[in-house]
PDB file of C-alpha atoms in Angstrom:
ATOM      1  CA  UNK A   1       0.000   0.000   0.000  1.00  0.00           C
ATOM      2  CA  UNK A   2       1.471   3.316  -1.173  1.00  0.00           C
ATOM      3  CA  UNK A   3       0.793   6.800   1.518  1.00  0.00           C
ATOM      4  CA  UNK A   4       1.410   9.947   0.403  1.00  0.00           C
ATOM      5  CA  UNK A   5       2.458  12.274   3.017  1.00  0.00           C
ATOM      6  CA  UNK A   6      -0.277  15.038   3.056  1.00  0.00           C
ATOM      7  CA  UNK A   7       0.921  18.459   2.812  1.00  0.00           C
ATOM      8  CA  UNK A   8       0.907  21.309   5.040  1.00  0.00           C
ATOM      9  CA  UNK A   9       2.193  24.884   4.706  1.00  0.00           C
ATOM     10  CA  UNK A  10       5.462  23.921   5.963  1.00  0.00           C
ATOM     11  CA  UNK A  11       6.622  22.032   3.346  1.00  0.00           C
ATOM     12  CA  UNK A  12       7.435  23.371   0.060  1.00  0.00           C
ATOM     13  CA  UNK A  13       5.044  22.996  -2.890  1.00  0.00           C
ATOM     14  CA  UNK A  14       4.618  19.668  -5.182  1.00  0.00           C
ATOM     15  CA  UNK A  15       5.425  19.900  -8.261  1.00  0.00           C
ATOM     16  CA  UNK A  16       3.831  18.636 -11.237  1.00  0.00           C
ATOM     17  CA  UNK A  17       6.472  16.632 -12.422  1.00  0.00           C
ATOM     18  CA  UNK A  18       7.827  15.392  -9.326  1.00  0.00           C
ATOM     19  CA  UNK A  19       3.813  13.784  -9.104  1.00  0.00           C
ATOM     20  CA  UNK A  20       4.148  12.524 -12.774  1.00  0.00           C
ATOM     21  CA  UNK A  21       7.228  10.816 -11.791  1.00  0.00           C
ATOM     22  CA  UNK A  22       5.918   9.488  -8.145  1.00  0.00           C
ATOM     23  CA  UNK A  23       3.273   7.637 -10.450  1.00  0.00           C
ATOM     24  CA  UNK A  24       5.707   6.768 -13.201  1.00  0.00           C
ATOM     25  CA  UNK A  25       7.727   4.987 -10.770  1.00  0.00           C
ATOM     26  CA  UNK A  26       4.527   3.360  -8.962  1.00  0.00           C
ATOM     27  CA  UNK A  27       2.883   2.686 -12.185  1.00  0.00           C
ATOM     28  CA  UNK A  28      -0.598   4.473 -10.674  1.00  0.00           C
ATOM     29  CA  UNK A  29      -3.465   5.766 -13.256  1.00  0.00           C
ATOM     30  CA  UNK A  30      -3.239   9.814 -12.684  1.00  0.00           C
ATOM     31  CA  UNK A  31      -6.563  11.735 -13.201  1.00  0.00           C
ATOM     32  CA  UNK A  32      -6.149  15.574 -13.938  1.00  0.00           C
ATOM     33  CA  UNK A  33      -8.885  17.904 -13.304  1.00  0.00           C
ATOM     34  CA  UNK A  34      -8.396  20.672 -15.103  1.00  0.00           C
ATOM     35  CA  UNK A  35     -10.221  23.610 -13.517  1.00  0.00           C
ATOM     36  CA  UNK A  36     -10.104  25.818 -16.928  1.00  0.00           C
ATOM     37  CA  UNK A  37     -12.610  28.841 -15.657  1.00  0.00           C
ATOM     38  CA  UNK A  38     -13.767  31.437 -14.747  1.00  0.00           C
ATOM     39  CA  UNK A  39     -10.517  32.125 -15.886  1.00  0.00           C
ATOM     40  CA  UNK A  40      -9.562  30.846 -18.966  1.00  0.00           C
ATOM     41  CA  UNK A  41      -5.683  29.928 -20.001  1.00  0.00           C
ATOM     42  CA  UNK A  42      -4.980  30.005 -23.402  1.00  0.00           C
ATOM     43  CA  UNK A  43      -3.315  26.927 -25.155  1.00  0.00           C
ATOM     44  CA  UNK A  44      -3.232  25.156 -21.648  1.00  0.00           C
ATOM     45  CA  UNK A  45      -4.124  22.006 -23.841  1.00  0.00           C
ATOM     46  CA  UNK A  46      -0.876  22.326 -25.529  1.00  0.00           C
ATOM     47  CA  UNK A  47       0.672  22.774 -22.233  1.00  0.00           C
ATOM     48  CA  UNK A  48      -0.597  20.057 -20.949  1.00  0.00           C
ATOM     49  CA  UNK A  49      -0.146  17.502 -24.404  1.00  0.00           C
ATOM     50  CA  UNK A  50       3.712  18.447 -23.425  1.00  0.00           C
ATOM     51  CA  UNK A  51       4.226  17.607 -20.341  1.00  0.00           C
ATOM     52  CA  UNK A  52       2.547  14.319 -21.250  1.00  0.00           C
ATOM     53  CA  UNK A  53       4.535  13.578 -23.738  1.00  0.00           C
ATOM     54  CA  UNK A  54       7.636  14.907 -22.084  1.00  0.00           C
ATOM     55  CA  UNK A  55       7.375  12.161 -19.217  1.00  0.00           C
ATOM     56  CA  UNK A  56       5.952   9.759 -21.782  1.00  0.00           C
ATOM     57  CA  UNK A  57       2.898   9.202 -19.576  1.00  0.00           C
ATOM     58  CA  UNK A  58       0.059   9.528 -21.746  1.00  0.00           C
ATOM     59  CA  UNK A  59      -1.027   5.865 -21.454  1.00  0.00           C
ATOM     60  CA  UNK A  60      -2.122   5.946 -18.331  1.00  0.00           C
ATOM     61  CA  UNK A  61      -3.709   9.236 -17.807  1.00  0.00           C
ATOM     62  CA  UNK A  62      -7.371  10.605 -17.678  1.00  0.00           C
ATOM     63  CA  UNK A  63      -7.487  14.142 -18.311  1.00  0.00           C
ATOM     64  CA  UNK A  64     -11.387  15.512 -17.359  1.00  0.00           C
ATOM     65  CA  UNK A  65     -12.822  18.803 -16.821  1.00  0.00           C
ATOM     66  CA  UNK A  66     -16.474  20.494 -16.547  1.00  0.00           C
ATOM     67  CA  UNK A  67     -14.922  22.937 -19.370  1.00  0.00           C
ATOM     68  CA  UNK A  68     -16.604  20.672 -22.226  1.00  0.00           C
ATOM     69  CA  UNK A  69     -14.890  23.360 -24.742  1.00  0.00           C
ATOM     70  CA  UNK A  70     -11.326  22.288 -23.342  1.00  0.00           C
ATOM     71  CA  UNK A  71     -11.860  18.620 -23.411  1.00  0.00           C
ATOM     72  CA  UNK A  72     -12.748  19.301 -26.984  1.00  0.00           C
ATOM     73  CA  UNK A  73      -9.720  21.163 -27.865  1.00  0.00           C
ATOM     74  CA  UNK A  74      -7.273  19.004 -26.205  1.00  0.00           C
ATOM     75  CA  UNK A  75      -9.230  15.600 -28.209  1.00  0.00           C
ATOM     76  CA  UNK A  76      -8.785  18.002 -31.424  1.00  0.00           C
ATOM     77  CA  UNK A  77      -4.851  18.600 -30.667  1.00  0.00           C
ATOM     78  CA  UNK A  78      -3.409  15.018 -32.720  1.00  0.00           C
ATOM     79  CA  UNK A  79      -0.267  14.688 -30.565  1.00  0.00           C
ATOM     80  CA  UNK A  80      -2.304  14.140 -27.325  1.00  0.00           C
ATOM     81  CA  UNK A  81      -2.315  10.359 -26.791  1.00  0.00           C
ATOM     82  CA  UNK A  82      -4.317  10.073 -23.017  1.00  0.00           C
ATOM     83  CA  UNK A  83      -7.690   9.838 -22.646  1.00  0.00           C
ATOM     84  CA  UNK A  84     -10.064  12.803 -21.980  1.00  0.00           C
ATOM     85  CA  UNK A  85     -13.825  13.063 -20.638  1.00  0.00           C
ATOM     86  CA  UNK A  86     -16.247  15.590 -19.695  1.00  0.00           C
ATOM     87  CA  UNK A  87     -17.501  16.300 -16.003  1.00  0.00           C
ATOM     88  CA  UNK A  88     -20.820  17.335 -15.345  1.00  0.00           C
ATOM     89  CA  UNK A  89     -23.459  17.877 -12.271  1.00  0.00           C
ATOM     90  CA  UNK A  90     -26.785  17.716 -14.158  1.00  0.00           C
ATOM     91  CA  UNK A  91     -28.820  15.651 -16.065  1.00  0.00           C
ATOM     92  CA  UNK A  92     -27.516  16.688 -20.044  1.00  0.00           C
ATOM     93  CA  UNK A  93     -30.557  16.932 -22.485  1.00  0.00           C
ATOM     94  CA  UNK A  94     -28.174  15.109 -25.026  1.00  0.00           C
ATOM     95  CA  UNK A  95     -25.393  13.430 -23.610  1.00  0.00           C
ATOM     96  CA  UNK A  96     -24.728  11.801 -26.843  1.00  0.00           C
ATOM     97  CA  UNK A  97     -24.605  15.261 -28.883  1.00  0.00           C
ATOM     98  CA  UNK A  98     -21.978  16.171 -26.320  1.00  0.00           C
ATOM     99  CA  UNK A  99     -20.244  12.955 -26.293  1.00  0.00           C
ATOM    100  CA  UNK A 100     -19.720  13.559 -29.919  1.00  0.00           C
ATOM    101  CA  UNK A 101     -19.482  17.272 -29.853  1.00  0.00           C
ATOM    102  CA  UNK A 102     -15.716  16.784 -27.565  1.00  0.00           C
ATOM    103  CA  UNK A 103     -15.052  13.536 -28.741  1.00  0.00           C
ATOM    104  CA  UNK A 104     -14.939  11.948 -25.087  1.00  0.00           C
ATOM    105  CA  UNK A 105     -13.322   8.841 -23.930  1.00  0.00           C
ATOM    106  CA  UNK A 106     -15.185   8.427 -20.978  1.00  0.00           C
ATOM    107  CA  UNK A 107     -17.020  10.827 -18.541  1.00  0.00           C
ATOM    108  CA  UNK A 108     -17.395  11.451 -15.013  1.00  0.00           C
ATOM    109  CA  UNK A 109     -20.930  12.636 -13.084  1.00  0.00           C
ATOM    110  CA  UNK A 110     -22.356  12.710  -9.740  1.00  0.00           C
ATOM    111  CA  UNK A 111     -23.334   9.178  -8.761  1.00  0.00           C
ATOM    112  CA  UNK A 112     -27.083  10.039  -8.544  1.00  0.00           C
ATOM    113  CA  UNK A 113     -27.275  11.012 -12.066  1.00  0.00           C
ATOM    114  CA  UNK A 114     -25.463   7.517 -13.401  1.00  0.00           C
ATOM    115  CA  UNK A 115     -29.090   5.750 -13.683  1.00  0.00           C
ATOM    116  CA  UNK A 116     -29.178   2.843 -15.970  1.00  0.00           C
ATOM    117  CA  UNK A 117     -30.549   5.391 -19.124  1.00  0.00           C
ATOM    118  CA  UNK A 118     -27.387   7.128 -18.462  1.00  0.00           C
ATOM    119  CA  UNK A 119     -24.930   4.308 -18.354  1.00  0.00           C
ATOM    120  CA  UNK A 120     -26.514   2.156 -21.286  1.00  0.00           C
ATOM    121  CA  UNK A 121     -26.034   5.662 -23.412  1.00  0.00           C
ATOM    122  CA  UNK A 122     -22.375   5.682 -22.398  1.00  0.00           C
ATOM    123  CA  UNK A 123     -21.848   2.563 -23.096  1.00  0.00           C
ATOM    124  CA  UNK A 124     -23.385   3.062 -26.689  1.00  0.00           C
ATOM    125  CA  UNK A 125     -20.836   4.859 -27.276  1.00  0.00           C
ATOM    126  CA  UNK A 126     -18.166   2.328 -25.742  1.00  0.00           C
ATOM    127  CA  UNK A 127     -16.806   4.921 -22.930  1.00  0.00           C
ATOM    128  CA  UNK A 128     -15.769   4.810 -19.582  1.00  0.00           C
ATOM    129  CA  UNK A 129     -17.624   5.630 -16.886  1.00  0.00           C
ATOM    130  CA  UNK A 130     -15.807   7.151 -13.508  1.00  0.00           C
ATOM    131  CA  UNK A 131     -18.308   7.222 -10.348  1.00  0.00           C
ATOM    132  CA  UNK A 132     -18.341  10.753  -8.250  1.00  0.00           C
ATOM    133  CA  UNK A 133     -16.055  10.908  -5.485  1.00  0.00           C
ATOM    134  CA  UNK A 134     -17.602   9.665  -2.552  1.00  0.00           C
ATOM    135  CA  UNK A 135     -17.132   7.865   1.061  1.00  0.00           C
ATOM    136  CA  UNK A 136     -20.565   6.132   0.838  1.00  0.00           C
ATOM    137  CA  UNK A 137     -20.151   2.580   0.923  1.00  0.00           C
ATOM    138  CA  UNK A 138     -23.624   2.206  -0.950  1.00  0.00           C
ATOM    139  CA  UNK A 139     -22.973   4.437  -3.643  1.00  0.00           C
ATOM    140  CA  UNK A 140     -19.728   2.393  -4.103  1.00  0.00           C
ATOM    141  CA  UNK A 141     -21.474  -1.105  -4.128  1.00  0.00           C
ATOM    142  CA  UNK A 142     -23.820   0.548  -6.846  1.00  0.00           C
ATOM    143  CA  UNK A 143     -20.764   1.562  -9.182  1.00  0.00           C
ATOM    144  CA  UNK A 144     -19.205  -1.507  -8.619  1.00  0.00           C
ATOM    145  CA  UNK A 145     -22.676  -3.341  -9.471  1.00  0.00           C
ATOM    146  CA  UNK A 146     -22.954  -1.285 -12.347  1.00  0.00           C
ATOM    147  CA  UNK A 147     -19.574  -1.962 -13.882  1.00  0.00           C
ATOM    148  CA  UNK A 148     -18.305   1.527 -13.001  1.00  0.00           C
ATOM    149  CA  UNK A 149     -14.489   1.547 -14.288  1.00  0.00           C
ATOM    150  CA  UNK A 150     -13.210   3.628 -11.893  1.00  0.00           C
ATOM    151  CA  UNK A 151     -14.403   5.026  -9.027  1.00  0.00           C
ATOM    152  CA  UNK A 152     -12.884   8.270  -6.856  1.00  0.00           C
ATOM    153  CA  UNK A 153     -12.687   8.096  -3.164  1.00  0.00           C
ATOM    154  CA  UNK A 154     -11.509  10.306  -0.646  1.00  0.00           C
ATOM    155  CA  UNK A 155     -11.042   9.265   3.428  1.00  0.00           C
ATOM    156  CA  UNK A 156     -12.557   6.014   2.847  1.00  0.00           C
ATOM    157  CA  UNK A 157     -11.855   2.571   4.710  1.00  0.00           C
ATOM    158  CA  UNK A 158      -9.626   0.260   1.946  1.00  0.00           C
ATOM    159  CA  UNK A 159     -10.361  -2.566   3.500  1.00  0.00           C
ATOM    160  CA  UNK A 160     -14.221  -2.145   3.442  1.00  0.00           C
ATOM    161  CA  UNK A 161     -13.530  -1.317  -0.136  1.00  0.00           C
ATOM    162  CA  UNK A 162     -11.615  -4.303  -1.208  1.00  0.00           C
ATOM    163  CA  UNK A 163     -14.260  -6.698   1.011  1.00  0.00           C
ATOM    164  CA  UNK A 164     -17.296  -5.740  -1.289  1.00  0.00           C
TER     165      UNK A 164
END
C-alpha cells in the first residue's frame, strides 16, 4: 500500500512533475482535473499535451474537466495520446450530442445522475464511466454493481472497499 504524506504549509510545494514521476515509478493511473474557468488559459491544452509527452505518460492518464470546450480542444490537438472526458453535475438533455461534440473517452458525473438510461447511453458509445467521489459505501457497491471503471474516493476505509 502506497501513503502519500499530506501536505501542510510547511513544506514546500509539489510539483507537477515530481507527481508525474511518483506515479511513473509506482505505475498508478493519474486523473487531472483541469479547472479551466472562470478564468480561462490560453493553449493550456498544448501545455498540458507536453508535459505528457515529455514524461511519456500519456497511457495511463485521464485528463477531465467540466470545461466541455477544453476537453474538446485538447481531443482536437493530434499529438495528445491520453484519454479525456467531460464532467458534469446535471442531467444533459443530449449526452450523446456532447459525447460527440468533444469527442470523449469516458465521462465522469455525480453518482445520482449515473441511472441505468445514463450508463446504457455511455456505453453506446463504448466509454468509460468514472463514479463521483464519494465515502458512501452504498454508492460504491452501486458503481461496482454497475460496472463503473473507476471510481474516486476520498477518506474512505480500503479494506471495506476491497471486502465488497
Amino acid at each position: 500500500m502506497l501513503k502519500l504524506k499530506k501536505i501542510n504549509t510547511h513544506n514546500p510545494p509539489v510539483l507537477f512533475e515530481n507527481i508525474l514521476n511518483f506515479c511513473i515509478e509506482n505505475e498508478i493511473y493519474l486523473i487531472i482535473d483541469v479547472k479551466n474557468g472562470p478564468v480561462f488559459y490560453d493553449k493550456i491544452e498544448i501545455v498540458l499535451t507536453n508535459v505528457l509527452k515529455r514524461y511519456n505518460y500519456e497511457n495511463i492518464v485521464y485528463v477531465m474537466s467540466y470545461d466541455h470546450i477544453f476537453i474538446k480542444k485538447i481531443k482536437a490537438n493530434q499529438d495528445f495520446k491520453a484519454k479525456a472526458g467531460i464532467l458534469y453535475s446535471a442531467r444533459l438533455v443530449d449526452l450523446s450530442h456532447v459525447l460527440m461534440s468533444t469527442k470523449s473517452d469516458f465521462i465522469q458525473t455525480n453518482n445520482y445522475y449515473l441511472s441505468n438510461d445514463v450508463i446504457q447511453e455511455v456505453r453506446q458509445h463504448n466509454l468509460e464511466i468514472i463514479g463521483w467521489c464519494t465515502t458512501d459505501i452504498e454508492e460504491i457497491k452501486y458503481n461496482i454493481h454497475q460496472g463503473i471503471e473507476f471510481i474516486t474516493i476520498e477518506h474512505c476505509d480500503i479494506k471495506k472497499i476491497k471486502s465488497l
